[in-house]
Short mmCIF file of C-alpha atoms in Angstrom, two decimals:
data_model
loop_
_atom_site.label_atom_id
_atom_site.label_comp_id
_atom_site.label_asym_id
_atom_site.label_seq_id
_atom_site.Cartn_x
_atom_site.Cartn_y
_atom_site.Cartn_z
CA MET L 21 83.42 126.90 97.03
CA SER L 22 86.67 126.31 95.16
CA ASP L 23 87.72 128.35 92.14
CA VAL L 24 85.90 127.72 88.86
CA THR L 25 87.88 125.57 86.44
CA ASP L 26 87.34 125.17 82.70
CA PHE L 27 86.55 121.48 83.18
CA LEU L 28 85.18 119.61 86.18
CA VAL L 29 85.59 115.84 85.89
CA ILE L 30 83.67 113.47 88.16
CA GLY L 31 85.53 110.16 88.42
CA ALA L 32 89.27 109.48 88.26
CA GLY L 33 89.03 106.29 86.23
CA LEU L 34 91.18 105.83 83.15
CA ALA L 35 88.79 107.70 80.86
CA GLY L 36 88.51 110.68 83.21
CA LEU L 37 92.28 110.83 83.64
CA ALA L 38 92.92 110.57 79.89
CA PHE L 39 90.43 113.37 79.30
CA ALA L 40 91.93 115.62 81.98
CA ARG L 41 95.47 114.96 80.80
CA GLN L 42 94.57 115.91 77.23
CA VAL L 43 92.68 119.13 77.93
CA GLN L 44 95.29 120.29 80.43
CA ALA L 45 98.00 119.72 77.82
CA ALA L 46 95.97 122.00 75.53
CA GLY L 47 96.06 124.77 78.14
CA ALA L 48 92.73 124.38 79.96
CA SER L 49 92.26 124.26 83.71
CA VAL L 50 90.76 121.01 84.99
CA ARG L 51 89.91 119.47 88.34
CA VAL L 52 89.11 115.77 88.87
CA LEU L 53 87.00 114.52 91.78
CA ASP L 54 86.85 110.92 92.96
CA LYS L 55 85.09 109.25 95.87
CA GLY L 56 87.97 106.82 96.45
CA ARG L 57 91.29 107.25 98.18
CA GLY L 58 93.19 106.86 94.93
CA VAL L 59 92.81 106.96 91.18
CA GLY L 60 92.09 104.32 88.57
CA GLY L 61 88.64 102.88 89.23
CA ARG L 62 88.73 99.18 88.30
CA ALA L 63 92.40 99.47 87.28
CA ALA L 64 93.03 98.64 90.91
CA THR L 65 95.84 96.98 92.87
CA ARG L 66 95.75 96.19 96.56
CA ARG L 67 98.22 94.97 99.15
CA PHE L 68 97.32 91.41 100.10
CA GLY L 69 99.61 90.00 102.73
CA ALA L 70 103.08 90.19 101.22
CA ALA L 71 101.64 90.40 97.70
CA ARG L 72 100.31 93.03 95.33
CA VAL L 73 97.14 91.88 93.59
CA ASP L 74 95.17 93.20 90.62
CA HIS L 75 91.62 92.45 91.68
CA GLY L 76 89.84 94.42 88.95
CA ALA L 77 91.18 94.91 85.43
CA GLN L 78 93.77 92.23 84.70
CA PHE L 79 95.79 93.38 81.68
CA PHE L 80 95.68 95.76 78.73
CA THR L 81 96.32 95.77 75.01
CA ALA L 82 97.79 98.53 72.85
CA ARG L 83 96.33 98.64 69.36
CA SER L 84 95.89 102.39 68.86
CA PRO L 85 98.85 104.74 68.23
CA GLU L 86 97.82 106.92 71.18
CA PHE L 87 97.80 104.10 73.72
CA GLN L 88 100.81 102.42 72.15
CA ALA L 89 102.78 105.58 72.98
CA ILE L 90 101.80 105.27 76.65
CA VAL L 91 102.73 101.57 76.73
CA GLU L 92 106.05 102.16 75.00
CA GLU L 93 106.91 104.78 77.60
CA GLY L 94 105.97 102.33 80.34
CA LEU L 95 108.04 99.54 78.80
CA ALA L 96 111.07 101.79 78.59
CA ALA L 97 110.67 102.94 82.21
CA GLY L 98 109.96 99.42 83.50
CA TRP L 99 106.47 99.93 84.92
CA VAL L 100 104.93 97.94 82.03
CA ARG L 101 105.93 94.51 80.76
CA GLU L 102 104.48 92.04 78.30
CA TRP L 103 102.59 89.36 80.22
CA TYR L 104 101.54 86.85 77.55
CA ARG L 105 100.48 86.37 73.92
CA SER L 106 98.62 83.09 74.19
CA LEU L 107 96.07 82.09 76.78
CA PRO L 108 94.28 78.73 77.08
CA GLU L 109 90.52 78.41 77.27
CA TRP L 110 88.44 76.22 79.58
CA ARG L 111 85.56 74.90 77.51
CA ASP L 112 83.36 71.79 77.61
CA GLY L 113 85.06 70.63 80.80
CA ALA L 114 88.62 70.73 79.41
CA ILE L 115 91.46 73.18 78.78
CA HIS L 116 92.17 74.00 75.12
CA THR L 117 95.25 75.79 73.84
CA ARG L 118 94.89 78.70 71.46
CA PRO L 119 97.28 80.22 68.90
CA GLU L 120 99.58 83.08 69.79
CA GLY L 121 98.05 86.53 69.40
CA HIS L 122 98.90 90.14 70.11
CA PRO L 123 100.70 91.15 73.33
CA ARG L 124 98.81 91.56 76.58
CA TYR L 125 100.56 93.88 79.01
CA ALA L 126 100.68 94.06 82.80
CA CYS L 127 102.47 96.16 85.41
CA PRO L 128 105.02 94.50 87.72
CA GLU L 129 103.95 96.73 90.62
CA GLY L 130 100.27 96.32 89.82
CA ILE L 131 97.91 97.71 87.19
CA SER L 132 97.31 100.80 89.33
CA ALA L 133 100.68 102.02 87.99
CA LEU L 134 98.87 102.95 84.76
CA PRO L 135 96.34 105.41 86.24
CA LYS L 136 99.04 106.78 88.56
CA PHE L 137 101.11 107.57 85.48
CA LEU L 138 98.17 109.27 83.75
CA ALA L 139 97.39 111.26 86.91
CA GLN L 140 100.80 112.93 87.13
CA GLY L 141 100.51 116.71 87.22
CA LEU L 142 96.71 116.77 87.45
CA ASP L 143 94.61 118.52 90.10
CA ILE L 144 92.82 115.54 91.68
CA VAL L 145 90.67 115.66 94.80
CA THR L 146 90.17 112.20 96.32
CA GLU L 147 87.66 111.15 98.98
CA ALA L 148 85.20 113.60 97.42
CA GLU L 149 82.00 111.62 96.85
CA VAL L 150 79.64 113.81 94.84
CA SER L 151 76.07 113.80 96.13
CA GLY L 152 74.61 116.57 93.99
CA LEU L 153 75.12 118.40 90.69
CA GLU L 154 73.54 121.70 89.73
CA TRP L 155 73.81 124.35 87.05
CA GLU L 156 74.38 127.79 88.55
CA ALA L 157 75.56 131.19 87.27
CA VAL L 158 79.22 130.19 87.66
CA GLY L 159 78.72 126.92 85.75
CA TYR L 160 78.30 123.38 87.01
CA VAL L 161 78.59 122.94 90.77
CA ALA L 162 79.31 119.55 92.34
CA THR L 163 78.58 119.19 96.04
CA ALA L 164 80.38 116.46 97.96
CA LYS L 165 78.84 114.56 100.86
CA ASP L 166 81.11 116.41 103.28
CA GLY L 167 79.77 119.77 102.08
CA ARG L 168 82.63 120.86 99.86
CA ALA L 169 81.61 122.44 96.54
CA PHE L 170 83.53 122.45 93.25
CA ALA L 171 82.67 124.38 90.09
CA GLY L 172 83.54 124.09 86.42
CA THR L 173 82.31 125.61 83.16
CA THR L 174 82.14 122.19 81.48
CA LEU L 175 81.10 118.99 83.27
CA ILE L 176 82.54 115.58 82.42
CA LEU L 177 81.18 112.41 84.03
CA ASN L 178 83.42 109.33 84.18
CA VAL L 179 81.04 107.17 86.18
CA PRO L 180 78.88 104.10 85.41
CA PRO L 181 75.69 104.97 83.49
CA VAL L 182 73.41 104.13 86.43
CA GLN L 183 75.30 106.56 88.66
CA LEU L 184 75.42 109.13 85.85
CA LEU L 185 71.63 109.08 85.58
CA THR L 186 71.25 109.29 89.35
CA LEU L 187 73.48 112.35 89.56
CA ALA L 188 72.66 114.18 86.34
CA THR L 189 69.15 113.28 85.16
CA ASP L 190 67.97 116.86 85.75
CA LEU L 191 70.87 118.16 83.64
CA LEU L 192 70.27 115.90 80.63
CA LEU L 193 67.73 116.27 77.86
CA PRO L 194 65.18 113.40 78.01
CA GLU L 195 66.47 111.87 74.77
CA ALA L 196 70.05 112.00 76.10
CA ALA L 197 69.00 110.26 79.32
CA GLU L 198 67.27 107.56 77.26
CA GLN L 199 70.44 107.09 75.22
CA VAL L 200 72.66 106.75 78.30
CA ALA L 201 70.18 104.30 79.85
CA THR L 202 70.78 101.84 76.98
CA ALA L 203 74.29 101.20 78.34
CA THR L 204 74.51 98.65 81.14
CA LEU L 205 77.33 97.16 83.22
CA GLU L 206 77.31 93.69 84.73
CA PRO L 207 78.68 92.91 88.22
CA CYS L 208 81.57 90.67 89.23
CA TRP L 209 82.67 89.03 92.46
CA ALA L 210 86.48 88.79 92.46
CA PHE L 211 88.21 86.22 94.67
CA MET L 212 91.86 86.45 95.76
CA ALA L 213 93.80 83.60 97.34
CA LEU L 214 97.33 83.89 98.70
CA LEU L 215 98.99 80.46 98.52
CA GLU L 216 101.80 78.70 100.34
CA ALA L 217 102.77 77.05 97.05
CA ASP L 218 101.93 77.70 93.41
CA ILE L 219 99.60 75.38 91.52
CA SER L 220 101.18 72.97 89.01
CA VAL L 221 100.10 74.49 85.68
CA ASP L 222 101.96 76.23 82.89
CA TRP L 223 99.49 79.01 82.09
CA PRO L 224 99.60 82.56 83.50
CA ALA L 225 95.82 82.83 83.29
CA LEU L 226 92.81 80.90 82.05
CA GLU L 227 89.65 82.10 80.33
CA LEU L 228 86.54 80.06 81.08
CA THR L 229 83.78 80.35 78.52
CA ASP L 230 81.11 77.99 79.85
CA HIS L 231 81.99 77.30 83.47
CA PRO L 232 79.00 77.65 85.85
CA VAL L 233 80.91 79.90 88.24
CA PHE L 234 84.13 81.39 86.84
CA SER L 235 85.00 83.45 83.77
CA TRP L 236 88.67 84.09 84.57
CA ILE L 237 91.46 82.69 86.74
CA ALA L 238 94.92 84.27 86.89
CA ARG L 239 98.17 83.35 88.57
CA ASP L 240 98.55 87.02 89.39
CA HIS L 241 102.11 86.65 90.68
CA THR L 242 103.32 85.81 87.15
CA LYS L 243 103.05 89.55 86.43
CA ARG L 244 105.50 90.32 89.24
CA GLU L 245 109.11 89.60 90.07
CA PRO L 246 110.07 85.89 90.40
CA SER L 247 110.23 86.21 94.19
CA ALA L 248 106.59 87.33 94.49
CA PRO L 249 104.38 85.01 96.59
CA PRO L 250 101.88 82.90 94.61
CA VAL L 251 98.41 84.44 94.31
CA LEU L 252 95.31 83.37 92.42
CA VAL L 253 92.68 85.83 91.24
CA ALA L 254 89.38 84.37 90.07
CA HIS L 255 86.44 86.31 88.64
CA ALA L 256 82.97 84.89 88.98
CA ASN L 257 80.84 85.21 85.86
CA ALA L 258 77.94 87.65 85.65
CA ASN L 259 75.21 85.06 86.22
CA TRP L 260 76.80 83.63 89.36
CA THR L 261 77.62 87.10 90.65
CA GLN L 262 74.10 88.36 90.08
CA ALA L 263 72.66 85.38 91.92
CA HIS L 264 74.92 86.07 94.93
CA LEU L 265 75.22 89.85 94.59
CA GLU L 266 73.88 90.83 98.00
CA GLU L 267 75.35 87.96 100.02
CA SER L 268 77.95 88.75 102.65
CA GLN L 269 81.61 88.90 101.76
CA ALA L 270 82.36 85.98 104.07
CA THR L 271 79.68 83.80 102.48
CA VAL L 272 80.93 84.56 98.98
CA GLU L 273 84.57 83.95 99.98
CA ALA L 274 83.70 80.49 101.31
CA ALA L 275 81.61 79.60 98.26
CA LEU L 276 84.21 80.75 95.73
CA ARG L 277 87.06 79.00 97.54
CA THR L 278 85.08 75.75 97.45
CA GLU L 279 84.29 76.18 93.75
CA LEU L 280 87.90 77.01 92.93
CA GLU L 281 89.16 73.91 94.71
CA ASN L 282 86.53 71.82 92.93
CA LEU L 283 88.04 73.04 89.67
CA LEU L 284 91.78 73.12 90.46
CA GLY L 285 92.10 70.67 93.34
CA PRO L 286 93.14 71.38 96.96
CA LEU L 287 94.83 74.76 97.43
CA ALA L 288 97.30 75.70 100.16
CA VAL L 289 95.49 78.95 100.98
CA THR L 290 97.00 81.16 103.68
CA GLN L 291 94.68 84.10 103.15
CA CYS L 292 91.67 84.80 100.93
CA GLN L 293 89.31 87.66 100.23
CA ALA L 294 86.39 88.52 97.97
CA HIS L 295 85.67 91.92 96.45
CA ARG L 296 82.42 92.93 94.77
CA TRP L 297 82.51 95.07 91.66
CA ARG L 298 78.93 96.19 91.24
CA TYR L 299 79.72 97.71 87.82
CA ALA L 300 82.44 95.57 86.27
CA LYS L 301 82.17 95.44 82.48
CA PRO L 302 79.69 96.44 79.79
CA SER L 303 76.93 93.99 78.95
CA ALA L 304 75.44 96.57 76.56
CA ALA L 305 77.65 99.45 75.42
CA LEU L 306 76.56 102.94 74.37
CA GLY L 307 77.82 102.21 70.86
CA GLN L 308 79.93 105.35 70.47
CA PRO L 309 83.24 106.47 72.03
CA PHE L 310 81.70 109.10 74.32
CA PHE L 311 78.61 111.18 75.04
CA TRP L 312 78.72 114.91 74.41
CA ASP L 313 76.11 117.67 74.58
CA GLY L 314 77.88 120.75 73.24
CA ALA L 315 74.97 123.08 73.93
CA ARG L 316 75.01 122.16 77.61
CA GLN L 317 78.79 121.64 77.82
CA LEU L 318 78.22 118.25 79.39
CA GLY L 319 79.93 115.01 78.46
CA ALA L 320 80.49 111.46 79.63
CA CYS L 321 83.19 108.89 78.97
CA GLY L 322 84.21 105.43 80.12
CA ASP L 323 84.68 101.83 79.05
CA TRP L 324 80.87 101.48 78.91
CA CYS L 325 80.70 103.75 75.89
CA GLU L 326 82.22 101.48 73.26
CA GLY L 327 83.66 98.41 74.97
CA GLY L 328 85.12 97.16 78.21
CA ARG L 329 88.86 97.19 77.52
CA VAL L 330 91.38 99.27 79.44
CA GLU L 331 92.49 100.80 76.16
CA GLY L 332 88.86 101.52 75.29
CA ALA L 333 88.43 103.54 78.48
CA PHE L 334 91.57 105.55 77.73
CA LEU L 335 90.46 106.25 74.16
CA SER L 336 86.97 107.25 75.32
CA GLY L 337 88.44 110.05 77.41
CA LEU L 338 90.90 111.04 74.68
CA ARG L 339 88.20 111.22 71.99
CA LEU L 340 85.90 113.26 74.23
CA ALA L 341 88.71 115.74 74.91
CA ALA L 342 89.13 116.22 71.16
CA ALA L 343 85.40 116.90 70.78
CA THR L 344 85.13 119.59 73.48
#
C-alpha cells in the first residue's frame, strides 16, 4: 500500500482537481486517483483525424472571482480565448437570434487544457479504477482493480452520484445516502463529424430547445486556429439518448448522421464517430455546493451538486476544500 496522505480524492474531474489544488496550497498532502488515462472527466478533448475535438463539455463561463482568476491567467497565456457572446436558438422549426450576453470561453487546443492546468503539481495516479473502499486503522483505503491500494485520512469522491453510492454506501450514514440519491445525471450521445468543407452558416454553435433529437450543435473548429479542419459536434438530447442508450456505437453513428443531415442538409463527412456519456449533466442536482460529513471525514463534489456548468464543478471542489 502507498503512503497515507491527508486527502485521498477519487476522480480527477474539475471538482476533484480544484479541491486537490486548494488543499495542497494550504499545506496538506493529497493524492488523486482516476480510472482514465488523463484528467478532466467530461472536460475532454480527443484527436480526431487532423482535428482536436471537444466531445464533452463545450465551453465555460467565468462569473465568480475565483474562476475569473483562472480564466484571466489562461487568456494571458493564450490557452483560453473568448468564443462567443451570442448564440442562436433552434425553436419551433426555425433559428432565432438572441441578444448578446456574457462571454463564453473555449480553449484553442481543446477544453482539456483547463483540467491540465489545474492538475499541475498534483500527485495524480491515472488508470487506477477503484473497485473497493474501506475504513481501516490507517484511514480510508481505496483498492484498484489491479490490486494497488491507496490510503488517506480524509476521503473525497468526485464521481457521479450513482457510482458514489455503489462505492461508498457502507461508509455513508443512511440519511446521507438518501440525500446523495436525490441527485441524478442524464446521459448524452455525442456525435463528431470531420468535414471536407464547412457548412454555410454564420453561427459558431446552435442550441436546440425542442428538436426531437439534438440539444446542441457546434462548429467545433471555430474554437481553434483558422487553419483547423471543419468539425461538427452534435449532442443528442436526453430523451433520444435514453431511448438509444444501449445500442451499438455504429448504429448510433449512422442514426445521428442521418438526423444531422436531415436538419442541416447533405454533409461532406470524411470521418464520424459517436461517444456515449452515461452521466452527462444533472437532471436533478443535490441543491448545495458539496456534500461533507465532518465526523466521518468524507466528502463529495462535482457539477451534480449545484448545477452542470464547468465553473460550477470548479467551485464545488473549491467550496468543499474550504469546509474541510
